[in-house]
CSV table of C-alpha atoms in Angstrom, one decimal:
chain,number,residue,atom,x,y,z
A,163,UNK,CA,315.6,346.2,56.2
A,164,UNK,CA,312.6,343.8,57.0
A,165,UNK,CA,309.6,345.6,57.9
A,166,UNK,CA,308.3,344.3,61.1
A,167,UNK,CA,305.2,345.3,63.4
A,168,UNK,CA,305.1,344.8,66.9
A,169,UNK,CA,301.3,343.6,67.6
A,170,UNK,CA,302.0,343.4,71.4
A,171,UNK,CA,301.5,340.1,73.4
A,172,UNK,CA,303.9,337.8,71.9
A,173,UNK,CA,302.4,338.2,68.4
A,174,UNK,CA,304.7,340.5,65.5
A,175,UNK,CA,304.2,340.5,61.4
A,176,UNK,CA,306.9,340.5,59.1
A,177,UNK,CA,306.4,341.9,55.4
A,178,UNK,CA,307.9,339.2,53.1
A,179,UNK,CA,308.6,340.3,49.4
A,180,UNK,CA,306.3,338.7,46.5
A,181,UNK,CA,308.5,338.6,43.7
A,182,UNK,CA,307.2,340.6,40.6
A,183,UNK,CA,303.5,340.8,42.2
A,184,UNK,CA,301.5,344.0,42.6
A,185,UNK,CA,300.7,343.0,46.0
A,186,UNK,CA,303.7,343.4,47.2
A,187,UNK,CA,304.3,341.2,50.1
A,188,UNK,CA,302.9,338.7,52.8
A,189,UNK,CA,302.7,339.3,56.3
A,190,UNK,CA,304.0,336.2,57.5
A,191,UNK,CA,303.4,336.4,61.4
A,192,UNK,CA,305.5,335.4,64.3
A,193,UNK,CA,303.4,334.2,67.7
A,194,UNK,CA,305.9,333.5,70.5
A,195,UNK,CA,304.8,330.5,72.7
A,196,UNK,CA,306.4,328.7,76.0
A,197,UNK,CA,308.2,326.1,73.3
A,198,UNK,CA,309.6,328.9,70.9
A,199,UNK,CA,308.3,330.9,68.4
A,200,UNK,CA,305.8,329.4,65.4
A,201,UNK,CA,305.5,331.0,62.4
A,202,UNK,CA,302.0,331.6,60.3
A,203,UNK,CA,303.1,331.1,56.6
A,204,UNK,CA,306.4,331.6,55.5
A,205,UNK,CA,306.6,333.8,51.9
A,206,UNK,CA,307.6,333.3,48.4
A,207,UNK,CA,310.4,331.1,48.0
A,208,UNK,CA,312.9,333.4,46.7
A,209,UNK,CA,316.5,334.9,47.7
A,210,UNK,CA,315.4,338.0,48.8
A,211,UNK,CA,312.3,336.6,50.4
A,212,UNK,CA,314.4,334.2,52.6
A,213,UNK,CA,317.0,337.2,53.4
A,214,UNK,CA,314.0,339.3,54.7
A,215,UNK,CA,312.2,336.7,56.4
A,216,UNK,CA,315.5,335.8,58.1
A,217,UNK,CA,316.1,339.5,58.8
A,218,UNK,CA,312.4,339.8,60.3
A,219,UNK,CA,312.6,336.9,62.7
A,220,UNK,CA,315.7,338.5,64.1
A,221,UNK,CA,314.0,341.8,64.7
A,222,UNK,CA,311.7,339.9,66.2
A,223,UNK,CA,313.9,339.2,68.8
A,224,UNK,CA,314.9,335.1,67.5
A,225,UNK,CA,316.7,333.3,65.5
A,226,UNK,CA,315.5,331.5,62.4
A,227,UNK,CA,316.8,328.4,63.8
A,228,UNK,CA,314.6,329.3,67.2
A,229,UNK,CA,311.6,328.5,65.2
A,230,UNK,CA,309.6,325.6,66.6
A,231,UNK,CA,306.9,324.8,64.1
A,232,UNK,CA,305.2,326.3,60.9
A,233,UNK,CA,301.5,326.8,60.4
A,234,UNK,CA,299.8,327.2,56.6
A,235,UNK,CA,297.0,329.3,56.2
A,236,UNK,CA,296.7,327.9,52.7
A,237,UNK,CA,299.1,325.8,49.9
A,238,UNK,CA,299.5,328.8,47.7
A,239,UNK,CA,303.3,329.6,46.7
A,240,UNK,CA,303.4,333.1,48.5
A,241,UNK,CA,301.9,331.5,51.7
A,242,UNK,CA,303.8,328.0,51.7
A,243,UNK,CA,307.0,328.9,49.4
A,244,UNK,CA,309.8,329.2,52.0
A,245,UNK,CA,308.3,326.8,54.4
A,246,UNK,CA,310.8,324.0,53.7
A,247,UNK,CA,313.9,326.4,54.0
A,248,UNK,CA,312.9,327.0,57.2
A,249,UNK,CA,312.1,323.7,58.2
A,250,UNK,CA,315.6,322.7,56.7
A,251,UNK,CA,317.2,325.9,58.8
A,252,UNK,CA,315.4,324.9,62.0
A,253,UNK,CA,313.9,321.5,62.0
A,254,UNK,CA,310.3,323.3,62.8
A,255,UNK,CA,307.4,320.9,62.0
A,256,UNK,CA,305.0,321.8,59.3
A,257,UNK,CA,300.9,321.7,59.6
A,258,UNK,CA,298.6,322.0,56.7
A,259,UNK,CA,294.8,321.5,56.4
A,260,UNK,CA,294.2,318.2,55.2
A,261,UNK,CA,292.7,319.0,51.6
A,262,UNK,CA,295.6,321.4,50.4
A,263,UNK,CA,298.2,319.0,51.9
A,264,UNK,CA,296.4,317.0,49.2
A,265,UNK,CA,297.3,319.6,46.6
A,266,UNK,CA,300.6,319.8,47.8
A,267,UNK,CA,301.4,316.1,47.4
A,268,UNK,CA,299.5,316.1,44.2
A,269,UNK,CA,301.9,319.0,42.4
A,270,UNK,CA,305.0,316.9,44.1
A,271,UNK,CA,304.1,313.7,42.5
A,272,UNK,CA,302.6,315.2,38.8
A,273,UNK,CA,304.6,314.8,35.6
A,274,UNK,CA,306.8,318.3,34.1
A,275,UNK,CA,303.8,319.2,31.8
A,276,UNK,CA,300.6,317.3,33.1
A,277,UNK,CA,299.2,321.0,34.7
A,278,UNK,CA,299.5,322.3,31.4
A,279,UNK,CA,297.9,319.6,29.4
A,280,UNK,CA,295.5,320.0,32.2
A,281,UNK,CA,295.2,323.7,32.0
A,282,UNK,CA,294.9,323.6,28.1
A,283,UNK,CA,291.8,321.3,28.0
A,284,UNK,CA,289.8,323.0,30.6
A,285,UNK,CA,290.8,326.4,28.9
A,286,UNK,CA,289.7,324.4,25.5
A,287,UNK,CA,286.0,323.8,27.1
A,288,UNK,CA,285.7,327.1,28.6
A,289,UNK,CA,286.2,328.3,24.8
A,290,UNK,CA,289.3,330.1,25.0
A,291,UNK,CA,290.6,330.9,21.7
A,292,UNK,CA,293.4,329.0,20.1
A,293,UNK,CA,295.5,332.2,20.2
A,294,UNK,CA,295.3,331.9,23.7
A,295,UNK,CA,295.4,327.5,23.6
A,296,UNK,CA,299.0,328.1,21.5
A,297,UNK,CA,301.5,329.0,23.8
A,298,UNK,CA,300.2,326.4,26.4
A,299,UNK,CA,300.6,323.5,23.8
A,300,UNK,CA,304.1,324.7,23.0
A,301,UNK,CA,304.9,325.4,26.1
A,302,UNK,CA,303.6,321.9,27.1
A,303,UNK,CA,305.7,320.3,23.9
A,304,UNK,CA,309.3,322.1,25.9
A,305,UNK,CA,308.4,320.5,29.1
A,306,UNK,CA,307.9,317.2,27.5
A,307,UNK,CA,310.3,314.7,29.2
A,308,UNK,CA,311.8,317.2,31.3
A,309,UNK,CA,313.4,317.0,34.7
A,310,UNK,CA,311.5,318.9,37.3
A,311,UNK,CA,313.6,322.2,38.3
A,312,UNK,CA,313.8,324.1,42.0
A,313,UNK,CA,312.9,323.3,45.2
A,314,UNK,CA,309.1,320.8,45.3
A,315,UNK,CA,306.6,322.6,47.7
A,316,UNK,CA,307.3,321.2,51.3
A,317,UNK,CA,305.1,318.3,52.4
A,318,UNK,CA,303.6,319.3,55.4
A,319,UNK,CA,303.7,316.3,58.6
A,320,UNK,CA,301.5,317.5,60.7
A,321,UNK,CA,297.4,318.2,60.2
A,322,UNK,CA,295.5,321.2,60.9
A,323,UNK,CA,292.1,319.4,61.7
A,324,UNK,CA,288.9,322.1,61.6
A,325,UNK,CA,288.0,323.0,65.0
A,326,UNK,CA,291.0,322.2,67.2
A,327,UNK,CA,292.9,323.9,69.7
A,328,UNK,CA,296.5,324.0,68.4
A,329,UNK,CA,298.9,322.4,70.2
A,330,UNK,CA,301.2,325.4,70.9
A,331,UNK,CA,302.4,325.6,75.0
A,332,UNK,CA,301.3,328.7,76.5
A,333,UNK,CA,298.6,329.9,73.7
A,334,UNK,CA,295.4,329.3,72.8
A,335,UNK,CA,295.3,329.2,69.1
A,336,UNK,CA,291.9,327.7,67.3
A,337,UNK,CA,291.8,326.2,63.9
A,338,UNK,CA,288.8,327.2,61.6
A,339,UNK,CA,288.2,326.0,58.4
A,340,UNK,CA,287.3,328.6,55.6
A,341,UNK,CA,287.1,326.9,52.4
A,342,UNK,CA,286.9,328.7,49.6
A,343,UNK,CA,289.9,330.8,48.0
A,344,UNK,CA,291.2,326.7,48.4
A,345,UNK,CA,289.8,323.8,49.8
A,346,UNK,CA,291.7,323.8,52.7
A,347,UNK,CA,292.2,326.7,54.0
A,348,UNK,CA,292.5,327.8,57.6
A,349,UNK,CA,291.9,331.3,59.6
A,350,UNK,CA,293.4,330.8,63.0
A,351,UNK,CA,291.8,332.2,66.1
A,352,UNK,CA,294.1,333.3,69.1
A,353,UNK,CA,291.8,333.1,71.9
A,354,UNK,CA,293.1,336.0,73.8
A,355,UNK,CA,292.2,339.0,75.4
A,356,UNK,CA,293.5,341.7,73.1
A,357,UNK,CA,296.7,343.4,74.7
A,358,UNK,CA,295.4,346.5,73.2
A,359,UNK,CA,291.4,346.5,75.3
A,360,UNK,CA,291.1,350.7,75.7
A,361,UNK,CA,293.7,351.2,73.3
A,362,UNK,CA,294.0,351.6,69.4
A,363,UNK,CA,294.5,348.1,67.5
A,364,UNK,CA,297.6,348.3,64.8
A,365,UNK,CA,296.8,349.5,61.7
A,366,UNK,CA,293.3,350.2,62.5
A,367,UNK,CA,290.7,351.5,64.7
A,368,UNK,CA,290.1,350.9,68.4
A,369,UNK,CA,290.2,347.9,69.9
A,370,UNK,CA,286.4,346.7,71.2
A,371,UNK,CA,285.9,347.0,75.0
A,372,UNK,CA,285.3,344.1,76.9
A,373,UNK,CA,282.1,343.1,78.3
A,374,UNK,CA,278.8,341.1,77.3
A,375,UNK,CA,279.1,340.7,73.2
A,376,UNK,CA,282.1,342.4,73.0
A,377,UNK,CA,284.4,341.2,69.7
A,378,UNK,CA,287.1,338.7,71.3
A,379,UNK,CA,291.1,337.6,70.4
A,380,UNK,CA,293.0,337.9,67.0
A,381,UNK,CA,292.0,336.4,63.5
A,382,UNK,CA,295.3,335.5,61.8
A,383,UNK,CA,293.0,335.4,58.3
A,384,UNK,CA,295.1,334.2,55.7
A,385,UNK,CA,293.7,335.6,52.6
A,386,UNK,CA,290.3,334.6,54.2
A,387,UNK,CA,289.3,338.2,55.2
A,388,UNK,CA,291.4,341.5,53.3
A,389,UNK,CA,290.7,345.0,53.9
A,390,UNK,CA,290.6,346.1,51.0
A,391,UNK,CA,291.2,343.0,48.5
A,392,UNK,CA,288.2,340.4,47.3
A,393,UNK,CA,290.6,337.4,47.4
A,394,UNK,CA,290.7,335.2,43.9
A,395,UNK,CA,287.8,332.4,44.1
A,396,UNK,CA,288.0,330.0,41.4
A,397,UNK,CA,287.5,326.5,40.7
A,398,UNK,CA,289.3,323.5,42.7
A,399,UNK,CA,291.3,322.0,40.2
A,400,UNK,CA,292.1,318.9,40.6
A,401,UNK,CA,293.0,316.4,37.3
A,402,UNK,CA,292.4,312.9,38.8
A,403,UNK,CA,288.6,314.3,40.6
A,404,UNK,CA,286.0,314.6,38.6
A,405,UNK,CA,283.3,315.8,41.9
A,406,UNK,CA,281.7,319.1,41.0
A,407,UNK,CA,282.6,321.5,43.7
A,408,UNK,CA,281.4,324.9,44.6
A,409,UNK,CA,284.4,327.0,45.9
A,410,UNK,CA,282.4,330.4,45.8
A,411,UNK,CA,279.6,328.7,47.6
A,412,UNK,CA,282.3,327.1,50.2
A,413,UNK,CA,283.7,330.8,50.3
A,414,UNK,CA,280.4,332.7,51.7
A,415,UNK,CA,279.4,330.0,54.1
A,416,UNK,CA,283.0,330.5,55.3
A,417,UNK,CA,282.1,334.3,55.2
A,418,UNK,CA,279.1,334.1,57.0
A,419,UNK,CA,281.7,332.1,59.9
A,420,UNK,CA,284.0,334.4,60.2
A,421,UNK,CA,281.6,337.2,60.5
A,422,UNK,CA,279.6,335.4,63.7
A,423,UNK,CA,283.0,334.6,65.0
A,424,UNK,CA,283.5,338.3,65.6
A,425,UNK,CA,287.1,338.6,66.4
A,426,UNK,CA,288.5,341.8,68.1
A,427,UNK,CA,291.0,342.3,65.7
A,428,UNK,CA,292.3,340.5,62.5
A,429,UNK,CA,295.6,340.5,61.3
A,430,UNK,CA,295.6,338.9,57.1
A,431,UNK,CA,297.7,337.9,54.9
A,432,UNK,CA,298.0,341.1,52.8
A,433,UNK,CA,297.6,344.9,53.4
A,434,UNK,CA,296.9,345.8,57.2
A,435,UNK,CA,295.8,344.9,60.2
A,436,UNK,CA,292.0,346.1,60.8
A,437,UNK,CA,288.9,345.6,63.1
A,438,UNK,CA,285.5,345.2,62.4
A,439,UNK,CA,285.2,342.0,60.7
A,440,UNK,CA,281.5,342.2,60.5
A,441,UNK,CA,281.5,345.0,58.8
A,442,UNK,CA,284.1,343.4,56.3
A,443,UNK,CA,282.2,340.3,55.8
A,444,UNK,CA,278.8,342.2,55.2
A,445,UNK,CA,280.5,344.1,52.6
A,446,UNK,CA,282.4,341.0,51.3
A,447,UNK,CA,278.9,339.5,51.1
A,448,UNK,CA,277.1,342.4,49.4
A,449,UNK,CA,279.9,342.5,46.6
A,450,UNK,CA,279.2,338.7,46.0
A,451,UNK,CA,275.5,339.0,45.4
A,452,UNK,CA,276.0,342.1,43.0
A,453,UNK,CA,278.4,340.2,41.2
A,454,UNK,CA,276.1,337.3,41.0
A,455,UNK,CA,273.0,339.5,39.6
A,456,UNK,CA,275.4,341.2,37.3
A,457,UNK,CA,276.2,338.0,35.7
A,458,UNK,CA,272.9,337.0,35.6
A,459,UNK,CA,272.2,339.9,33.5
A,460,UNK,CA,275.0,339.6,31.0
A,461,UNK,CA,273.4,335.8,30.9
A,462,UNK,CA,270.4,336.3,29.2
A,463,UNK,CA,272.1,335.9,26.0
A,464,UNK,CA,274.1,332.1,26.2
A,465,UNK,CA,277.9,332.5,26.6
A,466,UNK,CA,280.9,330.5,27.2
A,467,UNK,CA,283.1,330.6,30.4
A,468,UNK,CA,285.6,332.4,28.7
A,469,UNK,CA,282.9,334.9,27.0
A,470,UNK,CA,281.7,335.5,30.5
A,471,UNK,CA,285.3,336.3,31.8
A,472,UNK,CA,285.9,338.9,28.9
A,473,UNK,CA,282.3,340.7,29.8
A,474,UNK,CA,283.1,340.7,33.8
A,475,UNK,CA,284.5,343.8,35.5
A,476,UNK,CA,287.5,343.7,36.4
A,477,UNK,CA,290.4,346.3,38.2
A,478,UNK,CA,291.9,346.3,34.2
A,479,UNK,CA,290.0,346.4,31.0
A,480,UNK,CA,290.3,342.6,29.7
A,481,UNK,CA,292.9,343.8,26.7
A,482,UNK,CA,295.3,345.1,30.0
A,483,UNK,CA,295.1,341.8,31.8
A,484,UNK,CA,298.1,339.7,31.3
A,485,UNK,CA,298.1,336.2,29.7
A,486,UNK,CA,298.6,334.2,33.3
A,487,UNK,CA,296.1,336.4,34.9
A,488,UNK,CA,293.3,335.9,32.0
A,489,UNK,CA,293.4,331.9,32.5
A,490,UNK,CA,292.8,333.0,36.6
A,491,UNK,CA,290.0,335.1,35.6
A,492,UNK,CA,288.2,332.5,33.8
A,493,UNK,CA,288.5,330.1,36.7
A,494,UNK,CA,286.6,332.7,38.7
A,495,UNK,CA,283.8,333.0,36.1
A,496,UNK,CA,283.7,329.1,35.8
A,497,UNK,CA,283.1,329.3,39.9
A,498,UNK,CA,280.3,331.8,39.9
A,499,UNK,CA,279.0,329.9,36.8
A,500,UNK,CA,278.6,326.7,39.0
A,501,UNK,CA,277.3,328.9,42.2
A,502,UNK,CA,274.8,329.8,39.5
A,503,UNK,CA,273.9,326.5,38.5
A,504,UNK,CA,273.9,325.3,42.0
A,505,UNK,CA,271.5,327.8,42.7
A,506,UNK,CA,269.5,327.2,39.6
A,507,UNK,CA,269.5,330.7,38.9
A,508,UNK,CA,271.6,329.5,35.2
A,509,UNK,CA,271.6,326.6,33.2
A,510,UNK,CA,273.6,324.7,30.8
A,511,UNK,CA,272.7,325.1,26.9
A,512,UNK,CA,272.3,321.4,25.9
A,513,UNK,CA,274.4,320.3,23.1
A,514,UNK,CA,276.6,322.9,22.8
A,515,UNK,CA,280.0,322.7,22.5
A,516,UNK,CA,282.1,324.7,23.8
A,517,UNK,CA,279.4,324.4,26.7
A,518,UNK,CA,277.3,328.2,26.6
A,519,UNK,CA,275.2,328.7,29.8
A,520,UNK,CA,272.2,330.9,30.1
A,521,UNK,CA,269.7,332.6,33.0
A,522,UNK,CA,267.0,330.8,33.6
């Protein structure tokens, strides 16, 4: 049976199944409008994800062919996944941020094999070892030539631009851009009075009062904002753009957003529903600058990206992490590496090779 909360005023979560994932699920949300309901995200595109999903819209009170439109918080598989089963079950519209539409159409178009040749030269500069490089290459040397299998993400045809009111009959639902976690994505603002003003918000604490400063509407947050969770930030990979980025610099300026926005209530991607999103993004922000004087630290003798991956902290010792999830963690070194840089707080060792980097 799908879990399903009712948030009150038109606006319900359903838990949608991750597949083999220690998170568990994604709240995909439901907000009814005058045109029919709209879904933010869709879930993992797998059997028993679709059953649930299709289960959940039901309790909701709809049909999955009642669904009018789709909105992404962000391109990643257990946010975007079933989005073109449901726009094949319904006809609903799909809207991405521009940048991760980008990402979309560039996994649709790539070779079978061209992310891992990708993958294993960065992985090769970050100075991962070759017992690591290994299975890439053969796994690269299998896909050689091969026709693509499953369903391509869907192509989204319609834009989420940064700043706009939504186009949904009957709400008022704001677009804001929080780069970061990926280049495009989106926390949506439902500029609302709460339903719940005097009583207790779901999931959490109570609801602010109104009056002068009070918090105002409903953060649908995406992986933005967690409760509990510091979402992954690691580097924008992209094969055919050589433009040095700095995601974890895009992610606290998005941060620092959010946290003036000062929504009554936000409702993510993952775990709960919760209030005080200041108090989140302060802590959010704290955590951040730890890390990055923690890294500084283990930096005073030069190391690799990879070398700095194995000496973070992490939820697991680095000998628990699983292959995958090692080649995620040193992304997220490489990203606080270049906040590093960008800051000038660390430098590049000159001629070496695998590149070492040290505090300056």
């Amino acid at each position: 049976m799908a879990q399903v909360i009712d948030h009150r005023g038109g606006v319900w979560s359903i838990a949608v199944p991750i597949p083999d994932n220690p998170l568990g699920h994604t709240l995909v949300h439901l907000l009814e409008t005058d045109r029919g309901p709209v879904l933010i995200d869709t879930g993992w595109d797998d059997p028993d994800s679709w059953d649930t999903l299709v289960a959940g819209v039901a309790a909701c009170g709809f049909a999955v062919t009642d669904l009018h439109g789709v909105l992404i918080t962000h391109h990643h598989p257990d946010h975007h996944g079933l989005s073109a089963a449901v726009r094949e079950a319904s006809g609903a519209w799909i809207a991405m941020h521009a940048a991760d539409t980008a990402v979309v159409r560039r996994t649709r178009e790539a070779e079978p094999g061209s992310w891992l040749g990708f993958l294993t030269a960065k992985l090769t500069a970050a100075g991962a070892p070759e017992d690591h490089l290994a299975p890439l290459r053969e796994a690269r040397a299998k896909r050689h030539g091969a026709v693509r299998s499953g369903r391509p993400p869907a192509l989204p045809d319609r834009e989420i631009s940064p700043g706009a009111l939504l186009g949904l009959p009957g709400r008022r639902l704001r677009a804001i851009w929080t780069p970061g976690h990926t280049p495009g994505h989106v926390c949506l603002h439902l500029e609302e009075e709460h339903p719940g003003r005097g009583a207790r918000a779901a999931g959490g604490g109570p609801v602010a009062a109104s009056g002068p400063g009070a918090r105002f509407g409903r953060l649908f947050s995406g992986d933005h904002l967690l409760p509990g969770i510091t979402p992954h930030v690691g580097l924008y990979e992209d094969p055919d753009d050589a433009t040095v980025t700095d995601p974890l610099g895009d992610y606290l300026d998005s941060l620092e957003r959010i946290g003036r926005l000062a929504p009554a209530e936000v409702l993510p991607a993952h775990q709960h529903a919760f209030t005080d999103a200041g108090g989140r993004v302060r802590e959010l922000l704290a955590h951040h600058r730890e890390r990055l004087a923690g890294l500084r630290t283990l930096l005073r003798d030069p190391l690799t990206p990879w070398q700095l991956a194995v000496a973070m902290e992490w939820n697991r010792p680095w000998a628990q992490i699983p292959y995958g999830s090692r080649n995620i963690a040193v992304s997220e070194a490489e990203a606080h590496l270049r906040h590093l840089v960008k800051l000038g707080h660390v430098e590049p060792v000159p001629g070496s090779g695998p590149t070492t980097y040290r505090a300056v």
